[in-house]
mmCIF file of C-alpha atoms in Angstrom:
data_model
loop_
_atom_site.group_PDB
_atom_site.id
_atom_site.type_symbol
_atom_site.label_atom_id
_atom_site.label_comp_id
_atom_site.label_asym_id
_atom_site.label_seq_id
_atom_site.Cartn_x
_atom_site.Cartn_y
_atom_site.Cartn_z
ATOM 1 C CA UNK B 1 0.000 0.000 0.000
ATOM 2 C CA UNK B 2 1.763 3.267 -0.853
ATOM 3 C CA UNK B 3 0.930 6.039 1.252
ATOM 4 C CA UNK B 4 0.770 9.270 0.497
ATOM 5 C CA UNK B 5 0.501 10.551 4.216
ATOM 6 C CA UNK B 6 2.739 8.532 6.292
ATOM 7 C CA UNK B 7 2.719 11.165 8.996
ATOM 8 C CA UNK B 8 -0.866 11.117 9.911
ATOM 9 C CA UNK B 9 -0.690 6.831 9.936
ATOM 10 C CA UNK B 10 2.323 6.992 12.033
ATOM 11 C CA UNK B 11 0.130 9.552 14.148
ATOM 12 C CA UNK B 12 -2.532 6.605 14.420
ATOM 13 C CA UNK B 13 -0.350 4.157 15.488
ATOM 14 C CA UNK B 14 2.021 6.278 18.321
ATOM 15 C CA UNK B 15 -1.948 6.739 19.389
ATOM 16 C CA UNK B 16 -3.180 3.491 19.283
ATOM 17 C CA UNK B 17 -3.751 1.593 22.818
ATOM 18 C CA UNK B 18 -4.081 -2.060 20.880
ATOM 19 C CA UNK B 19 -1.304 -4.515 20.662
ATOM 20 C CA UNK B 20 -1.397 -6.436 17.611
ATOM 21 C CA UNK B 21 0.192 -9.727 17.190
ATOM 22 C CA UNK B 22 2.452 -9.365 13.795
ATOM 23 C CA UNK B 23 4.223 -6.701 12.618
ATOM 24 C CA UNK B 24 5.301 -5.751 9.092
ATOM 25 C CA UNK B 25 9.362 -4.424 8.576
ATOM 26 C CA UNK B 26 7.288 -1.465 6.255
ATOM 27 C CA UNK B 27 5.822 -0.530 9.804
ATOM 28 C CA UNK B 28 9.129 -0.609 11.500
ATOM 29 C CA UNK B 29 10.444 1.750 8.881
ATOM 30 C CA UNK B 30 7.908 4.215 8.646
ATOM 31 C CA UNK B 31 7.712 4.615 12.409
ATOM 32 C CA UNK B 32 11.452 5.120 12.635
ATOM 33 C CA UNK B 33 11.060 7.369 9.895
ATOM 34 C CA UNK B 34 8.243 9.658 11.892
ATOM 35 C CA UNK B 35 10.416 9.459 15.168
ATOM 36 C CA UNK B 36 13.131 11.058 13.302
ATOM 37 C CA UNK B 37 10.901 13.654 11.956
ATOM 38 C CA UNK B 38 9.408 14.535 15.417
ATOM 39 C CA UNK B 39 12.975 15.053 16.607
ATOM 40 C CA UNK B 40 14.223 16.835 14.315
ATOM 41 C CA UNK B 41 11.130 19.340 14.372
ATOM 42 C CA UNK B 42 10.824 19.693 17.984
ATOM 43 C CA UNK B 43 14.752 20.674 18.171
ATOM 44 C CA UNK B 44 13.318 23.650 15.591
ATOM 45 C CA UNK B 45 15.550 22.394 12.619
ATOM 46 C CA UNK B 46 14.400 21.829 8.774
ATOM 47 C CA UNK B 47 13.236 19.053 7.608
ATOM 48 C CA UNK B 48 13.215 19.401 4.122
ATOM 49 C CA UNK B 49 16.785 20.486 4.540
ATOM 50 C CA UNK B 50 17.813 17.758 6.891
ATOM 51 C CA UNK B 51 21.127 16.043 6.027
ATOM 52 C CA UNK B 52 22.467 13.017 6.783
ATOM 53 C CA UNK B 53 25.213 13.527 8.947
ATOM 54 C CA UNK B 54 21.825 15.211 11.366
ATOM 55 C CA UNK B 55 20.297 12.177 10.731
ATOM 56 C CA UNK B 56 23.023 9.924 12.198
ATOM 57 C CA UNK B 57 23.330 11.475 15.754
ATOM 58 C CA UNK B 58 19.405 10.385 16.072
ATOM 59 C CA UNK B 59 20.537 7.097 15.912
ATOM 60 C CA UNK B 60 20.978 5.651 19.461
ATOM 61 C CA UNK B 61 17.537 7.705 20.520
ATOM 62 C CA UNK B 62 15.670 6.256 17.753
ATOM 63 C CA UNK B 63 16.528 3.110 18.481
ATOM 64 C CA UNK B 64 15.838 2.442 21.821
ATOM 65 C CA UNK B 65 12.196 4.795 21.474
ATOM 66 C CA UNK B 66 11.806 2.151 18.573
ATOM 67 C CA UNK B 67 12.008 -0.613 20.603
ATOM 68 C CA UNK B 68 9.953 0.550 23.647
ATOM 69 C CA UNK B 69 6.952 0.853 20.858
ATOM 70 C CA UNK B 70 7.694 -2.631 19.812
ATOM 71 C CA UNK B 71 7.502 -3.857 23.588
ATOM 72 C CA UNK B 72 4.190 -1.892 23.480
ATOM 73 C CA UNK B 73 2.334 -2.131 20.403
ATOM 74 C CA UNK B 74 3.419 -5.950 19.056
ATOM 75 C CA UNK B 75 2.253 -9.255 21.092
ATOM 76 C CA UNK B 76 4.979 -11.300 22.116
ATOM 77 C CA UNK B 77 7.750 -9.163 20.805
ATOM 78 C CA UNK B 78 11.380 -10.255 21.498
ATOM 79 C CA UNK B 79 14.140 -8.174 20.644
ATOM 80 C CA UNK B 80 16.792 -10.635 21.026
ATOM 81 C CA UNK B 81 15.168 -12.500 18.248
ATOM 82 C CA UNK B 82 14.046 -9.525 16.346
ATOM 83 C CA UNK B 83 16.958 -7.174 16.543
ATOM 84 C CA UNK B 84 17.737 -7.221 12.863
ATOM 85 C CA UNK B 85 14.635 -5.928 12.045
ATOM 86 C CA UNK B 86 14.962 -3.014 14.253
ATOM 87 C CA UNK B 87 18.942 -2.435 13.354
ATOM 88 C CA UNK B 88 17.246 -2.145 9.456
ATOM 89 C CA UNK B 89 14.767 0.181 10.371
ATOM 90 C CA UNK B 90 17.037 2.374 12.450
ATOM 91 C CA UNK B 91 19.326 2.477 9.133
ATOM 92 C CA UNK B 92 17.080 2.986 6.117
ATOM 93 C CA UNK B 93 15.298 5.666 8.130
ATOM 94 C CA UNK B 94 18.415 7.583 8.214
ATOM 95 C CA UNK B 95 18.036 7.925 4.287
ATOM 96 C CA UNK B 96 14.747 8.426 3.664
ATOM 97 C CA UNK B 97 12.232 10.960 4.768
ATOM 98 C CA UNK B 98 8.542 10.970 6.067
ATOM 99 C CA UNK B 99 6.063 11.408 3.559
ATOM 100 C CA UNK B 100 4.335 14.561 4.353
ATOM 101 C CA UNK B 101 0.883 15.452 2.593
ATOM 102 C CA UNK B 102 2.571 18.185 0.888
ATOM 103 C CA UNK B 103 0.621 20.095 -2.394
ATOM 104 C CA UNK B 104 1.627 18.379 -5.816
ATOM 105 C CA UNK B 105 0.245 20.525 -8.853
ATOM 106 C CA UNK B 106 -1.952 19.417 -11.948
ATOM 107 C CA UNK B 107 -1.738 21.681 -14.981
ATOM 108 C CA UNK B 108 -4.092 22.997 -17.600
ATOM 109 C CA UNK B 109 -2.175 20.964 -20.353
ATOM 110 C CA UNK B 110 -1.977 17.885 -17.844
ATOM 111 C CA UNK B 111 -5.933 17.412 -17.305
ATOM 112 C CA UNK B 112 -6.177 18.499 -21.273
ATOM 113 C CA UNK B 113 -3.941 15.025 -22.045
ATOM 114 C CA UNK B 114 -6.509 12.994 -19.056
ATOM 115 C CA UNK B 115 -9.344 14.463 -21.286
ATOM 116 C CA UNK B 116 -8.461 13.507 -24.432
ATOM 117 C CA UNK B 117 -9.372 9.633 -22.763
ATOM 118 C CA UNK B 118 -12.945 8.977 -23.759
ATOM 119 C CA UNK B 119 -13.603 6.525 -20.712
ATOM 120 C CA UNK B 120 -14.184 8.007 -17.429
ATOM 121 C CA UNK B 121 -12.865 4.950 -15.783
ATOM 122 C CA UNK B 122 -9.753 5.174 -17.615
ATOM 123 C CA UNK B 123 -9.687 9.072 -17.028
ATOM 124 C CA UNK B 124 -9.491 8.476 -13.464
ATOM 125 C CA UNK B 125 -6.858 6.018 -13.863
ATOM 126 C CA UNK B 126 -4.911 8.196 -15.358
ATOM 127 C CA UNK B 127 -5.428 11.027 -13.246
ATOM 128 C CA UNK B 128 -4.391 8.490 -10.262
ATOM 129 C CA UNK B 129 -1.078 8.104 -11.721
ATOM 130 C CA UNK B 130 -0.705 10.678 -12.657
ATOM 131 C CA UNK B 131 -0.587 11.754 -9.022
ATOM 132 C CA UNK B 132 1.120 8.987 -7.966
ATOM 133 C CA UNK B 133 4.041 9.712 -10.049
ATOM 134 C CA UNK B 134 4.454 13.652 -9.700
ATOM 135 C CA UNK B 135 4.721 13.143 -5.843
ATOM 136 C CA UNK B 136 7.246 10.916 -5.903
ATOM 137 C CA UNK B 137 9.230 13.237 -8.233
ATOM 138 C CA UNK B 138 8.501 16.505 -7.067
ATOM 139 C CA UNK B 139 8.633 15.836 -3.272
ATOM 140 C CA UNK B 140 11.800 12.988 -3.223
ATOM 141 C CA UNK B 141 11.947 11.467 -0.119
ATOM 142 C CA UNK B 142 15.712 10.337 -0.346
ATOM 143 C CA UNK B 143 18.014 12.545 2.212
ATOM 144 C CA UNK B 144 20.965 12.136 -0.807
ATOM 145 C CA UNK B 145 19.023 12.289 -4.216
ATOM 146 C CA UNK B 146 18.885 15.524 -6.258
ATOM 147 C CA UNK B 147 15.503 16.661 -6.744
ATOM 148 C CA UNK B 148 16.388 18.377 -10.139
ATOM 149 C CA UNK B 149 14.081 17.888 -12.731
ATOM 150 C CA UNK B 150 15.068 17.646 -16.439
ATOM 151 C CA UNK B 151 13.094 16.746 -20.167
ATOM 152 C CA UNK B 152 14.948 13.262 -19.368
ATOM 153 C CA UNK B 153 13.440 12.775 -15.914
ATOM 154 C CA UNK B 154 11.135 9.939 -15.500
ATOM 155 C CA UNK B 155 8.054 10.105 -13.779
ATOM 156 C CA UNK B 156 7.573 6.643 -12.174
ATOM 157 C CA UNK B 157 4.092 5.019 -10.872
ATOM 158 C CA UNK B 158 4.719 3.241 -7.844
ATOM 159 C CA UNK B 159 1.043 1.840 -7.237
ATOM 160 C CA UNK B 160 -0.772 -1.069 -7.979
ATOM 161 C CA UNK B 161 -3.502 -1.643 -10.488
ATOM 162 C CA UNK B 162 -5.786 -2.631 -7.008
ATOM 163 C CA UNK B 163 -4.955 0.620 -4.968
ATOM 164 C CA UNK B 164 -5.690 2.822 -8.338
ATOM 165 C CA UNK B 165 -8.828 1.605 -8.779
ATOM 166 C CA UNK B 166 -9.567 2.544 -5.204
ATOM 167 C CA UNK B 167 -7.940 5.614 -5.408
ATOM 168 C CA UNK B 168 -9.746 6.452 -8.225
ATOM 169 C CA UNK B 169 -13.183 5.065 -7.044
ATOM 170 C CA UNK B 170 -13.340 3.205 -10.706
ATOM 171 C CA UNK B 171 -16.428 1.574 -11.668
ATOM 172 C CA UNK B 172 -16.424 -0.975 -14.031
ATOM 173 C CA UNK B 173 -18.864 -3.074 -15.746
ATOM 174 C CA UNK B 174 -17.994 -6.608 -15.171
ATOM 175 C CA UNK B 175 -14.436 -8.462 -14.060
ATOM 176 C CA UNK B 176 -13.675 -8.279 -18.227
ATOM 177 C CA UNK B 177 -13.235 -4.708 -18.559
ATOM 178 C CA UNK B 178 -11.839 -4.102 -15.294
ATOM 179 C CA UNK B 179 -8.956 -6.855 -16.040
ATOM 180 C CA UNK B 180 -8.011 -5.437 -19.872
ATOM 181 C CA UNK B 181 -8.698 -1.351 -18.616
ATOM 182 C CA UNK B 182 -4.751 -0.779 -18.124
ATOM 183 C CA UNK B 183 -3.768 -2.980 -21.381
ATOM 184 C CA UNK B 184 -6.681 -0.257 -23.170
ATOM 185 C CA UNK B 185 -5.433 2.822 -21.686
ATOM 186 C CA UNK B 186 -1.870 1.827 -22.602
ATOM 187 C CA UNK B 187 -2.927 1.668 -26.629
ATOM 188 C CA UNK B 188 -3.508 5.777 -25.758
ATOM 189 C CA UNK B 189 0.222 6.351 -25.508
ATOM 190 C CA UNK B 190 0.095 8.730 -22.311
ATOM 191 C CA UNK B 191 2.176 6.051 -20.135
ATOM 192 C CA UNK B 192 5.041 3.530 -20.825
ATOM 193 C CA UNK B 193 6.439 0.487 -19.586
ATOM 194 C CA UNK B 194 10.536 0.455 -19.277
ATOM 195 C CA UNK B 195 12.728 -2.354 -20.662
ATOM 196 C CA UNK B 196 14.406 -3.489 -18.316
ATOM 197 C CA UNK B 197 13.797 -6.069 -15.465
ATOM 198 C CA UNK B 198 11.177 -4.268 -12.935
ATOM 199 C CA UNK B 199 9.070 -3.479 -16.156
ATOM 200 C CA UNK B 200 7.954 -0.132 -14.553
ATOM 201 C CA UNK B 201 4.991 2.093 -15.841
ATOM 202 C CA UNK B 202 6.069 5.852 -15.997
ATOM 203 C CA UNK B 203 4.052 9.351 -17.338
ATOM 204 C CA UNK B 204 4.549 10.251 -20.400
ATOM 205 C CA UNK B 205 2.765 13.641 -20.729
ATOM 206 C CA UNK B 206 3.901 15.480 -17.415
ATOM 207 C CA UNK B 207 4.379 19.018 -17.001
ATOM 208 C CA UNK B 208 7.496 20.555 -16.131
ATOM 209 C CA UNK B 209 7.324 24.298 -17.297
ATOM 210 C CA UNK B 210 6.953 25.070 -13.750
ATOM 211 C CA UNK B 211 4.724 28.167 -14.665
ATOM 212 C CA UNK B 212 2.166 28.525 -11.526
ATOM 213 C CA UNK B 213 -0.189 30.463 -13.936
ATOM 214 C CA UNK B 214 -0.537 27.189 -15.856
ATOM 215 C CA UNK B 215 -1.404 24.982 -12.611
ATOM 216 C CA UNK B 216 -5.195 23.981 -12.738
ATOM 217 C CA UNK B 217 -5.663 22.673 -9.040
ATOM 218 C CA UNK B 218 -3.087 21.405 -6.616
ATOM 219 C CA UNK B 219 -3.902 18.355 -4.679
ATOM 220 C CA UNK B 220 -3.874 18.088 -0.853
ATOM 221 C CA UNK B 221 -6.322 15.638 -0.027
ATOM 222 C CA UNK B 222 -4.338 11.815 -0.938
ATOM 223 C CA UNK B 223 -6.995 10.244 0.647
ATOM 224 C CA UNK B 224 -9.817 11.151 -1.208
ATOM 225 C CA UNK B 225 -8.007 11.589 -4.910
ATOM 226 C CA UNK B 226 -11.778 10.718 -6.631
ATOM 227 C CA UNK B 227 -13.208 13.752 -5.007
ATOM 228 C CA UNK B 228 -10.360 15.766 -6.485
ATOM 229 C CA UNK B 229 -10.885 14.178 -9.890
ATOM 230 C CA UNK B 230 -14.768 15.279 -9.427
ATOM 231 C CA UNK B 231 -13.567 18.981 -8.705
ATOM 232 C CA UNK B 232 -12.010 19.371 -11.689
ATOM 233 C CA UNK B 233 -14.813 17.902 -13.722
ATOM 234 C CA UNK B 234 -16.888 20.269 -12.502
ATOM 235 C CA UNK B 235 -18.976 18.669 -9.522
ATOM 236 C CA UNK B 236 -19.968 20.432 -6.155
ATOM 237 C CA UNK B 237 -16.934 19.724 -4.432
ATOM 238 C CA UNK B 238 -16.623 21.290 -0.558
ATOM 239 C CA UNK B 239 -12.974 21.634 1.343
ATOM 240 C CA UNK B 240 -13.871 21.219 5.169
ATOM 241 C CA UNK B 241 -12.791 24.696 6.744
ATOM 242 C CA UNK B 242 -11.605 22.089 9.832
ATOM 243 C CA UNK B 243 -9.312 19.891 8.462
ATOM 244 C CA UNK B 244 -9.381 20.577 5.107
ATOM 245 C CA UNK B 245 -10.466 17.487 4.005
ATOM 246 C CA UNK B 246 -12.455 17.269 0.869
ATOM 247 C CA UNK B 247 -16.427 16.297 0.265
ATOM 248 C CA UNK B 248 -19.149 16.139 -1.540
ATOM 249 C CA UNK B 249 -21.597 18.641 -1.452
ATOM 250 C CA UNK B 250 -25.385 18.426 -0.704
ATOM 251 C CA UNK B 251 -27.986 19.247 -3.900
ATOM 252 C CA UNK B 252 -29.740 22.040 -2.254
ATOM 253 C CA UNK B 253 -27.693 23.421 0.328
ATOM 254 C CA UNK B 254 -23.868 24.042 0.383
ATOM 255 C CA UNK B 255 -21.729 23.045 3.774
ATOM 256 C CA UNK B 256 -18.571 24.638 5.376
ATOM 257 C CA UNK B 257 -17.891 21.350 7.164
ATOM 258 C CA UNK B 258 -17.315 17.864 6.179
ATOM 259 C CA UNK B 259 -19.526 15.293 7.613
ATOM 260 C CA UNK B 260 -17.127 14.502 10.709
ATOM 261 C CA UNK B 261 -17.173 18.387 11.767
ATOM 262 C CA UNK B 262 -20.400 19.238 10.513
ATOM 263 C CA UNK B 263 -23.160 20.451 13.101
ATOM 264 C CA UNK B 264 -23.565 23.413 15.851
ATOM 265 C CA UNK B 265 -20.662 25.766 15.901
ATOM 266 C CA UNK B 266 -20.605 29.049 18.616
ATOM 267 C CA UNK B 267 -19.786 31.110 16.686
ATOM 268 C CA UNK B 268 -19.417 34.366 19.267
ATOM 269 C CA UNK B 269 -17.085 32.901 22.349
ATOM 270 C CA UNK B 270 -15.410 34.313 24.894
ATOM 271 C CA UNK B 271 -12.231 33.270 27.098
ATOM 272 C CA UNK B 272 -12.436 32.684 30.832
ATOM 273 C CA UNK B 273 -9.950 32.024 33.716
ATOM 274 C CA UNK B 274 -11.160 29.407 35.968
ATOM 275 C CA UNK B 275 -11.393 30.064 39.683
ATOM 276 C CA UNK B 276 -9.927 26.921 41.233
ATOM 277 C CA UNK B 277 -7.421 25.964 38.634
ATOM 278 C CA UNK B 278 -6.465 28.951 36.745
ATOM 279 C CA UNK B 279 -6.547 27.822 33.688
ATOM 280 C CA UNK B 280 -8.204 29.415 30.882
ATOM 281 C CA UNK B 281 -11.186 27.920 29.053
ATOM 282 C CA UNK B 282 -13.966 29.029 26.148
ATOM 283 C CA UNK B 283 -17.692 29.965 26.750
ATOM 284 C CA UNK B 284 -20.673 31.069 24.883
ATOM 285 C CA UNK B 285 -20.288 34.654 24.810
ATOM 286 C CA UNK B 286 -23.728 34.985 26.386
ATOM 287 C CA UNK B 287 -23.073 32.595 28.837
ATOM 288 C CA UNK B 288 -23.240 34.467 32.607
ATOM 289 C CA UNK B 289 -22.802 31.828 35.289
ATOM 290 C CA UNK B 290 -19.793 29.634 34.505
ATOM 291 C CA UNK B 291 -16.724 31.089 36.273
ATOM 292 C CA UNK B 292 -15.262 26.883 35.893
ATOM 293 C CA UNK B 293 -13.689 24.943 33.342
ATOM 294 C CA UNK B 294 -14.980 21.853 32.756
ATOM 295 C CA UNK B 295 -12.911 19.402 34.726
ATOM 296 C CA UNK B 296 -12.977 21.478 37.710
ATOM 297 C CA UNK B 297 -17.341 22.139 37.391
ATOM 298 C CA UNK B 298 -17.288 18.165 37.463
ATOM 299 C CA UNK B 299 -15.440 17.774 40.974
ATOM 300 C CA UNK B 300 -17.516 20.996 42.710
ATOM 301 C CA UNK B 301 -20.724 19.587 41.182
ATOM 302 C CA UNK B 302 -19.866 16.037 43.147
ATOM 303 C CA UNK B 303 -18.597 17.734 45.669
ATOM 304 C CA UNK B 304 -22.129 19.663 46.092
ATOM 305 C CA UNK B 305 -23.718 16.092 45.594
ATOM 306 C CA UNK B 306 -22.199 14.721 48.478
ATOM 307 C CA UNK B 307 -23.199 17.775 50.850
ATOM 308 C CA UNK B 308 -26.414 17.285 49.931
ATOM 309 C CA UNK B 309 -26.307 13.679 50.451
ATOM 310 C CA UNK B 310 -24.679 13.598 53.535
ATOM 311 C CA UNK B 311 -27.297 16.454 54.855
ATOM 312 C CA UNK B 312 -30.515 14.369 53.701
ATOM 313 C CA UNK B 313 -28.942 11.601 54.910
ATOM 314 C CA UNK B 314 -28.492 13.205 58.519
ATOM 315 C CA UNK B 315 -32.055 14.951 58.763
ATOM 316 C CA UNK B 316 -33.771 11.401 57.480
ATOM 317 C CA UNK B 317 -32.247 9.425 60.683
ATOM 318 C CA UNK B 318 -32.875 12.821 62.902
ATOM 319 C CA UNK B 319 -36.931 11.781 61.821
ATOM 320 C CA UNK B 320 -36.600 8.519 62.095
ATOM 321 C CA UNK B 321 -35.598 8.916 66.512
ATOM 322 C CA UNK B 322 -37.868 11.110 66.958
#
């Protein structure tokens, strides 16, 4: 599975409170990768400019932070046995970068090549590696490699026909079409397939003028590539003011908000400083009796709870003697 995000799935799993019971050396790697990145960020160096003589004083940290999420997050895990696997991922991390969601740019002349496909299910494909192989180009993750760009440059598709189809939320007819669509969009001539061994696919028709006046859209959402495909075509496409996530919008009524975020928003707050803790919280602006936040309005309401118990408790057996 190539993702184009590894920071937010590396997020997931640092956050993640369930072991599992296997573990995959591609998980090893990218997690060593993203504990690199977090330590180089929080010492307030950058990362795109990272080299690797920074990234080989990490090395002893990253290891042993490495190993305490193995202990945590894999069943069973033994580092005796397994201390190849982290040795590997301690060492390829120090060469490659995180993959960061950063914005890769589709041109006017780009989309006009994509449109020239009659078949929107090939369209999309194409658009999807399209994608695929200007991020890899344009945002290298190799700590060594050049990121020049030249007329000879060759933009590589690193997915598979599977995660394409997802990507591009293809719809075919039957299993026929779906298994000769690649072989069909191939006869086209806007990809290739090199000689050699690996037999790899790359773009033929890419862009690299570099004008930004020619750039048509620029895509930030990887995970939802269709609804970026849709934008373009023309569709009611929303971008979630929140977290900037893209969505479709409604047939009557436009939304700021994708589904997750959407509902009640105060929209006139104000800022408060508690008076047992200090700390400030966030109000409606027409809000008059909270002088609390919210942890500390939870212990005096108990706290009033148990006065009141204790009081009924004391006048009910008062009764009772009498």
């Amino acid at each position: 599975m190539i993702y184009f995000d590894e920071l937010s799935v590396a997020q997931e799993m640092e956050a993640s409170t369930t072991a599992v019971d296997e573990y995959k050396r591609s998980d090893l790697l990218l997690y060593a990768k993203y504990l690199r990145y977090k330590a180089i960020t929080e010492s307030g160096k950058d990362y795109n400019n990272v080299t690797v003589e920074d990234m080989e004083q990490l090395d002893s940290q990253i290891e042993k932070e490495l190993k305490a999420f193995c202990n945590r997050y894999y069943i069973d895990f033994n580092y005796i046995v397994k201390f190849q696997d982290i040795d590997n991922a301690v060492a390829s991390s120090r060469l490659y970068k995180l993959k960061l969601p950063l914005p890769t740019p589709i041109t006017k002349k780009e989309w006009e090549k994509i449109c020239t496909i009659e078949n929107d299910n090939y369209r999309r494909m194409l658009f999807v590696m399209l994608v695929d192989a200007k991020y890899h180009r344009l945002h290298s993750i190799s700590i060594e490699n050049s990121a020049t760009i030249t007329e000879d440059t060759l933009f590589y598709c690193h997915m598979e026909k599977r995660d394409i189809y997802k990507a591009g939320a293809c719809k075919f007819k039957n299993a026929e079409e779906k298994n000769f669509s690649l072989g069909c969009l191939f006869k086209n001539g806007l990809f290739d397939i090199t000689n050699n061994k690996y037999r790899s696919w790359f773009i033929k028709f890419v862009d690299i003028s570099g004008n930004p006046d020619d750039v048509f859209d620029y895509i930030t959402d990887y995970d939802h590539l269709n609804l970026h495909y849709d934008r373009l075509c023309g569709k009611k496409i929303g971008t979630c003011k929140i977290c900037g996530k893209l969505f479709k919008q409604g047939k009557t009524k436009t939304s700021d908000y994708c589904y997750k975020h959407r509902g009640y928003n105060k929209k006139n707050t104000k800022k408060l400083t508690c008076v047992d803790c200090g700390k400030q919280f966030t109000i409606g602006s027409k809000s008059r009796k909270s002088c609390r936040c919210s942890e500390c309005q939870s212990k005096e309401t108990k706290r009033l709870k148990r006065e009141w118990w204790h009081k009924n408790k004391n006048k009910e057996s008062l009764e009772q003697s009498i």
